[in-house]
Amino acid sequence: MNEITPGVEPLSPVKQALLKLRDMRAQLDAIESRRREPIAIVGVGLRFPGGCRDLESFWQLLVNGVDAIGEVPRERWDIDAYYDPDPDAPGKMYARHGGFLEHIAEFDAAFFGISPREAQQMDPQQRLLLEVGWEALENAGQAPDRLAGSATGIFVALNNSDYFRYLFSAPAQIDPYTTTGNAASIAAGRLAYLLNLKGPALAVDTACSSSLVAVHLAVMSLRAGESRMALAGGANLVLLPDNSQYFHDLGALARDGRCKSFDAAADGYVRSEGAGMVILKPLSAARRDGDRVLAVI
């Protein structure tokens, strides 16, 4: 039963309808504002060629104009055995260069609660994602143990696994950890499991744009309110000559190991390695929480 305040006339149906329309408009405006809200990058973890292990070393590499491209390291494959300047030479490649990370076999498995046997079967790309994800949280000032149960999303990009092909090339190397150590979906799940997160956890493969698409999906998840914070990034390692040989046959590799983008002399690209992770939050939440904002999407 509607209560009527003495001395105050009830609103007419038209005025009541206008008030409801105003409330609906306010709700729609709030939804639209969330859909367009800027997203803050509050932390970064990375591994790039040229010895880049954090933002400072990466910045110095850029400022100093360091060329981080070099010949294929001997621990990957014997480039002399594969090299031939003749692009039509069967089973050979005319490219000798790429961007390579150092010490990719190093991994503190115990820190992440992983046994030595399981770590040995894990794609080094998965190991890198664990490392740069943890370091990105540290860089953002986010205590990993305080994220348990939170709606934090994981969006990772992986589109190749040389290690997977290496392990499955010999049946004796296969064990119960082989698939979990190399499946792209598990890479996202490892981070979510390690931190006990309750947000979405997914892997993305859209070829060369995979990491950008992972960030895009993370931004959408934050704006939709599905995640309150997100880790987004990717990893790539060049461990075997197979794919390089394919791109050689395709004529896609630069002969001198330099991309020369937008130049008339451009003759292909250069395969390279790296891993990076960003911590994302809605800008309003980052300001509310006193986070250091490194950049805004």
PDB file of N, CA, C and O in Angstrom, residues 45-89:
ATOM      1  N   GLY A  45      56.549  -6.920 -15.905  1.00  0.00           N
ATOM      2  CA  GLY A  45      57.644  -7.883 -15.788  1.00  0.00           C
ATOM      3  C   GLY A  45      58.067  -8.279 -17.182  1.00  0.00           C
ATOM      4  O   GLY A  45      57.207  -8.431 -18.060  1.00  0.00           O
ATOM      5  N   LEU A  46      59.366  -8.448 -17.433  1.00  0.00           N
ATOM      6  CA  LEU A  46      59.798  -8.723 -18.810  1.00  0.00           C
ATOM      7  C   LEU A  46      61.131  -9.433 -18.885  1.00  0.00           C
ATOM      8  O   LEU A  46      61.937  -9.407 -17.960  1.00  0.00           O
ATOM      9  N   ARG A  47      61.342 -10.084 -20.027  1.00  0.00           N
ATOM     10  CA  ARG A  47      62.620 -10.650 -20.456  1.00  0.00           C
ATOM     11  C   ARG A  47      62.738 -10.377 -21.960  1.00  0.00           C
ATOM     12  O   ARG A  47      61.965 -10.927 -22.742  1.00  0.00           O
ATOM     13  N   PHE A  48      63.675  -9.546 -22.361  1.00  0.00           N
ATOM     14  CA  PHE A  48      63.865  -9.234 -23.770  1.00  0.00           C
ATOM     15  C   PHE A  48      65.326  -9.436 -24.159  1.00  0.00           C
ATOM     16  O   PHE A  48      66.218  -9.376 -23.300  1.00  0.00           O
ATOM     17  N   PRO A  49      65.603  -9.662 -25.444  1.00  0.00           N
ATOM     18  CA  PRO A  49      66.998  -9.782 -25.886  1.00  0.00           C
ATOM     19  C   PRO A  49      67.816  -8.551 -25.522  1.00  0.00           C
ATOM     20  O   PRO A  49      67.267  -7.457 -25.338  1.00  0.00           O
ATOM     21  N   GLY A  50      69.113  -8.741 -25.411  1.00  0.00           N
ATOM     22  CA  GLY A  50      69.978  -7.635 -25.032  1.00  0.00           C
ATOM     23  C   GLY A  50      70.163  -7.522 -23.538  1.00  0.00           C
ATOM     24  O   GLY A  50      70.608  -6.486 -23.029  1.00  0.00           O
ATOM     25  N   GLY A  51      69.794  -8.584 -22.801  1.00  0.00           N
ATOM     26  CA  GLY A  51      69.965  -8.572 -21.352  1.00  0.00           C
ATOM     27  C   GLY A  51      68.898  -7.810 -20.602  1.00  0.00           C
ATOM     28  O   GLY A  51      69.106  -7.455 -19.433  1.00  0.00           O
ATOM     29  N   CYS A  52      67.760  -7.551 -21.210  1.00  0.00           N
ATOM     30  CA  CYS A  52      66.687  -6.800 -20.545  1.00  0.00           C
ATOM     31  C   CYS A  52      65.903  -7.713 -19.612  1.00  0.00           C
ATOM     32  O   CYS A  52      65.261  -8.666 -20.074  1.00  0.00           O
ATOM     33  N   ARG A  53      65.956  -7.402 -18.312  1.00  0.00           N
ATOM     34  CA  ARG A  53      65.263  -8.212 -17.312  1.00  0.00           C
ATOM     35  C   ARG A  53      64.294  -7.393 -16.479  1.00  0.00           C
ATOM     36  O   ARG A  53      63.617  -7.923 -15.605  1.00  0.00           O
ATOM     37  N   ASP A  54      64.247  -6.083 -16.723  1.00  0.00           N
ATOM     38  CA  ASP A  54      63.301  -5.218 -16.014  1.00  0.00           C
ATOM     39  C   ASP A  54      63.124  -3.939 -16.818  1.00  0.00           C
ATOM     40  O   ASP A  54      63.773  -3.741 -17.854  1.00  0.00           O
ATOM     41  N   LEU A  55      62.247  -3.060 -16.349  1.00  0.00           N
ATOM     42  CA  LEU A  55      61.961  -1.831 -17.094  1.00  0.00           C
ATOM     43  C   LEU A  55      63.190  -0.947 -17.243  1.00  0.00           C
ATOM     44  O   LEU A  55      63.405  -0.334 -18.294  1.00  0.00           O
ATOM     45  N   GLU A  56      64.019  -0.879 -16.215  1.00  0.00           N
ATOM     46  CA  GLU A  56      65.190  -0.010 -16.266  1.00  0.00           C
ATOM     47  C   GLU A  56      66.174  -0.471 -17.336  1.00  0.00           C
ATOM     48  O   GLU A  56      66.666   0.335 -18.131  1.00  0.00           O
ATOM     49  N   SER A  57      66.476  -1.771 -17.360  1.00  0.00           N
ATOM     50  CA  SER A  57      67.435  -2.262 -18.353  1.00  0.00           C
ATOM     51  C   SER A  57      66.860  -2.161 -19.766  1.00  0.00           C
ATOM     52  O   SER A  57      67.587  -1.890 -20.722  1.00  0.00           O
ATOM     53  N   PHE A  58      65.547  -2.335 -19.904  1.00  0.00           N
ATOM     54  CA  PHE A  58      64.914  -2.184 -21.218  1.00  0.00           C
ATOM     55  C   PHE A  58      64.986  -0.733 -21.675  1.00  0.00           C
ATOM     56  O   PHE A  58      65.278  -0.436 -22.840  1.00  0.00           O
ATOM     57  N   TRP A  59      64.741   0.196 -20.748  1.00  0.00           N
ATOM     58  CA  TRP A  59      64.807   1.619 -21.084  1.00  0.00           C
ATOM     59  C   TRP A  59      66.221   2.009 -21.509  1.00  0.00           C
ATOM     60  O   TRP A  59      66.404   2.747 -22.484  1.00  0.00           O
ATOM     61  N   GLN A  60      67.217   1.509 -20.798  1.00  0.00           N
ATOM     62  CA  GLN A  60      68.598   1.831 -21.147  1.00  0.00           C
ATOM     63  C   GLN A  60      68.963   1.283 -22.520  1.00  0.00           C
ATOM     64  O   GLN A  60      69.693   1.929 -23.289  1.00  0.00           O
ATOM     65  N   LEU A  61      68.448   0.090 -22.852  1.00  0.00           N
ATOM     66  CA  LEU A  61      68.704  -0.461 -24.175  1.00  0.00           C
ATOM     67  C   LEU A  61      68.130   0.449 -25.255  1.00  0.00           C
ATOM     68  O   LEU A  61      68.766   0.713 -26.276  1.00  0.00           O
ATOM     69  N   LEU A  62      66.924   0.976 -25.026  1.00  0.00           N
ATOM     70  CA  LEU A  62      66.295   1.866 -26.006  1.00  0.00           C
ATOM     71  C   LEU A  62      67.030   3.196 -26.100  1.00  0.00           C
ATOM     72  O   LEU A  62      67.307   3.697 -27.194  1.00  0.00           O
ATOM     73  N   VAL A  63      67.359   3.769 -24.946  1.00  0.00           N
ATOM     74  CA  VAL A  63      68.032   5.071 -24.920  1.00  0.00           C
ATOM     75  C   VAL A  63      69.390   4.998 -25.608  1.00  0.00           C
ATOM     76  O   VAL A  63      69.786   5.909 -26.353  1.00  0.00           O
ATOM     77  N   ASN A  64      70.101   3.907 -25.380  1.00  0.00           N
ATOM     78  CA  ASN A  64      71.448   3.764 -25.938  1.00  0.00           C
ATOM     79  C   ASN A  64      71.455   3.201 -27.359  1.00  0.00           C
ATOM     80  O   ASN A  64      72.531   3.032 -27.949  1.00  0.00           O
ATOM     81  N   GLY A  65      70.278   2.900 -27.897  1.00  0.00           N
ATOM     82  CA  GLY A  65      70.207   2.386 -29.255  1.00  0.00           C
ATOM     83  C   GLY A  65      70.934   1.071 -29.448  1.00  0.00           C
ATOM     84  O   GLY A  65      71.569   0.845 -30.479  1.00  0.00           O
ATOM     85  N   VAL A  66      70.838   0.187 -28.467  1.00  0.00           N
ATOM     86  CA  VAL A  66      71.559  -1.089 -28.518  1.00  0.00           C
ATOM     87  C   VAL A  66      70.917  -2.024 -29.544  1.00  0.00           C
ATOM     88  O   VAL A  66      69.686  -2.159 -29.597  1.00  0.00           O
ATOM     89  N   ASP A  67      71.724  -2.658 -30.359  1.00  0.00           N
ATOM     90  CA  ASP A  67      71.264  -3.660 -31.307  1.00  0.00           C
ATOM     91  C   ASP A  67      71.299  -5.014 -30.600  1.00  0.00           C
ATOM     92  O   ASP A  67      72.374  -5.548 -30.305  1.00  0.00           O
ATOM     93  N   ALA A  68      70.134  -5.568 -30.318  1.00  0.00           N
ATOM     94  CA  ALA A  68      70.052  -6.815 -29.546  1.00  0.00           C
ATOM     95  C   ALA A  68      69.968  -8.054 -30.433  1.00  0.00           C
ATOM     96  O   ALA A  68      69.748  -9.155 -29.932  1.00  0.00           O
ATOM     97  N   ILE A  69      70.141  -7.884 -31.733  1.00  0.00           N
ATOM     98  CA  ILE A  69      70.083  -9.005 -32.667  1.00  0.00           C
ATOM     99  C   ILE A  69      71.474  -9.621 -32.830  1.00  0.00           C
ATOM    100  O   ILE A  69      72.474  -8.909 -32.920  1.00  0.00           O
ATOM    101  N   GLY A  70      71.526 -10.944 -32.841  1.00  0.00           N
ATOM    102  CA  GLY A  70      72.810 -11.632 -33.014  1.00  0.00           C
ATOM    103  C   GLY A  70      72.618 -12.955 -33.731  1.00  0.00           C
ATOM    104  O   GLY A  70      71.505 -13.328 -34.102  1.00  0.00           O
ATOM    105  N   GLU A  71      73.715 -13.670 -33.939  1.00  0.00           N
ATOM    106  CA  GLU A  71      73.621 -14.970 -34.586  1.00  0.00           C
ATOM    107  C   GLU A  71      72.977 -15.999 -33.650  1.00  0.00           C
ATOM    108  O   GLU A  71      72.986 -15.840 -32.432  1.00  0.00           O
ATOM    109  N   VAL A  72      72.430 -17.027 -34.255  1.00  0.00           N
ATOM    110  CA  VAL A  72      71.786 -18.091 -33.487  1.00  0.00           C
ATOM    111  C   VAL A  72      72.795 -18.699 -32.515  1.00  0.00           C
ATOM    112  O   VAL A  72      73.885 -19.128 -32.926  1.00  0.00           O
ATOM    113  N   PRO A  73      72.494 -18.737 -31.210  1.00  0.00           N
ATOM    114  CA  PRO A  73      73.433 -19.319 -30.241  1.00  0.00           C
ATOM    115  C   PRO A  73      73.650 -20.809 -30.488  1.00  0.00           C
ATOM    116  O   PRO A  73      72.743 -21.518 -30.947  1.00  0.00           O
ATOM    117  N   ARG A  74      74.834 -21.276 -30.180  1.00  0.00           N
ATOM    118  CA  ARG A  74      75.178 -22.679 -30.407  1.00  0.00           C
ATOM    119  C   ARG A  74      74.283 -23.627 -29.608  1.00  0.00           C
ATOM    120  O   ARG A  74      74.042 -24.771 -30.041  1.00  0.00           O
ATOM    121  N   GLU A  75      73.799 -23.178 -28.443  1.00  0.00           N
ATOM    122  CA  GLU A  75      72.972 -24.071 -27.634  1.00  0.00           C
ATOM    123  C   GLU A  75      71.582 -24.274 -28.233  1.00  0.00           C
ATOM    124  O   GLU A  75      70.829 -25.152 -27.771  1.00  0.00           O
ATOM    125  N   ARG A  76      71.202 -23.451 -29.238  1.00  0.00           N
ATOM    126  CA  ARG A  76      69.917 -23.666 -29.919  1.00  0.00           C
ATOM    127  C   ARG A  76      70.105 -24.689 -31.040  1.00  0.00           C
ATOM    128  O   ARG A  76      69.493 -25.734 -31.057  1.00  0.00           O
ATOM    129  N   TRP A  77      70.915 -24.345 -32.024  1.00  0.00           N
ATOM    130  CA  TRP A  77      71.284 -25.286 -33.077  1.00  0.00           C
ATOM    131  C   TRP A  77      72.537 -24.782 -33.786  1.00  0.00           C
ATOM    132  O   TRP A  77      72.907 -23.613 -33.650  1.00  0.00           O
ATOM    133  N   ASP A  78      73.185 -25.673 -34.507  1.00  0.00           N
ATOM    134  CA  ASP A  78      74.418 -25.331 -35.219  1.00  0.00           C
ATOM    135  C   ASP A  78      74.043 -24.594 -36.503  1.00  0.00           C
ATOM    136  O   ASP A  78      73.699 -25.208 -37.512  1.00  0.00           O
ATOM    137  N   ILE A  79      74.108 -23.269 -36.455  1.00  0.00           N
ATOM    138  CA  ILE A  79      73.680 -22.482 -37.605  1.00  0.00           C
ATOM    139  C   ILE A  79      74.550 -22.744 -38.826  1.00  0.00           C
ATOM    140  O   ILE A  79      74.076 -22.685 -39.972  1.00  0.00           O
ATOM    141  N   ASP A  80      75.820 -23.072 -38.619  1.00  0.00           N
ATOM    142  CA  ASP A  80      76.695 -23.346 -39.762  1.00  0.00           C
ATOM    143  C   ASP A  80      76.224 -24.573 -40.538  1.00  0.00           C
ATOM    144  O   ASP A  80      76.398 -24.652 -41.759  1.00  0.00           O
ATOM    145  N   ALA A  81      75.644 -25.531 -39.837  1.00  0.00           N
ATOM    146  CA  ALA A  81      75.163 -26.741 -40.491  1.00  0.00           C
ATOM    147  C   ALA A  81      73.904 -26.477 -41.312  1.00  0.00           C
ATOM    148  O   ALA A  81      73.595 -27.223 -42.249  1.00  0.00           O
ATOM    149  N   TYR A  82      73.183 -25.405 -40.950  1.00  0.00           N
ATOM    150  CA  TYR A  82      71.926 -25.094 -41.642  1.00  0.00           C
ATOM    151  C   TYR A  82      72.068 -23.947 -42.642  1.00  0.00           C
ATOM    152  O   TYR A  82      71.217 -23.773 -43.512  1.00  0.00           O
ATOM    153  N   TYR A  83      73.120 -23.174 -42.523  1.00  0.00           N
ATOM    154  CA  TYR A  83      73.232 -21.951 -43.329  1.00  0.00           C
ATOM    155  C   TYR A  83      73.671 -22.230 -44.759  1.00  0.00           C
ATOM    156  O   TYR A  83      74.573 -23.047 -45.013  1.00  0.00           O
ATOM    157  N   ASP A  84      73.016 -21.537 -45.684  1.00  0.00           N
ATOM    158  CA  ASP A  84      73.438 -21.528 -47.077  1.00  0.00           C
ATOM    159  C   ASP A  84      72.892 -20.245 -47.696  1.00  0.00           C
ATOM    160  O   ASP A  84      71.686 -19.993 -47.602  1.00  0.00           O
ATOM    161  N   PRO A  85      73.752 -19.423 -48.295  1.00  0.00           N
ATOM    162  CA  PRO A  85      73.267 -18.162 -48.877  1.00  0.00           C
ATOM    163  C   PRO A  85      72.316 -18.367 -50.063  1.00  0.00           C
ATOM    164  O   PRO A  85      71.596 -17.436 -50.442  1.00  0.00           O
ATOM    165  N   ASP A  86      72.311 -19.565 -50.614  1.00  0.00           N
ATOM    166  CA  ASP A  86      71.419 -19.868 -51.732  1.00  0.00           C
ATOM    167  C   ASP A  86      70.004 -20.121 -51.199  1.00  0.00           C
ATOM    168  O   ASP A  86      69.780 -21.112 -50.484  1.00  0.00           O
ATOM    169  N   PRO A  87      69.038 -19.264 -51.515  1.00  0.00           N
ATOM    170  CA  PRO A  87      67.682 -19.452 -50.979  1.00  0.00           C
ATOM    171  C   PRO A  87      66.998 -20.715 -51.463  1.00  0.00           C
ATOM    172  O   PRO A  87      66.005 -21.153 -50.870  1.00  0.00           O
ATOM    173  N   ASP A  88      67.536 -21.325 -52.526  1.00  0.00           N
ATOM    174  CA  ASP A  88      66.922 -22.537 -53.075  1.00  0.00           C
ATOM    175  C   ASP A  88      67.610 -23.813 -52.608  1.00  0.00           C
ATOM    176  O   ASP A  88      67.217 -24.914 -53.027  1.00  0.00           O
ATOM    177  N   ALA A  89      68.602 -23.677 -51.735  1.00  0.00           N
ATOM    178  CA  ALA A  89      69.301 -24.865 -51.232  1.00  0.00           C
ATOM    179  C   ALA A  89      68.363 -25.682 -50.346  1.00  0.00           C
ATOM    180  O   ALA A  89      67.835 -25.176 -49.362  1.00  0.00           O
TER     181      ALA A  89
END
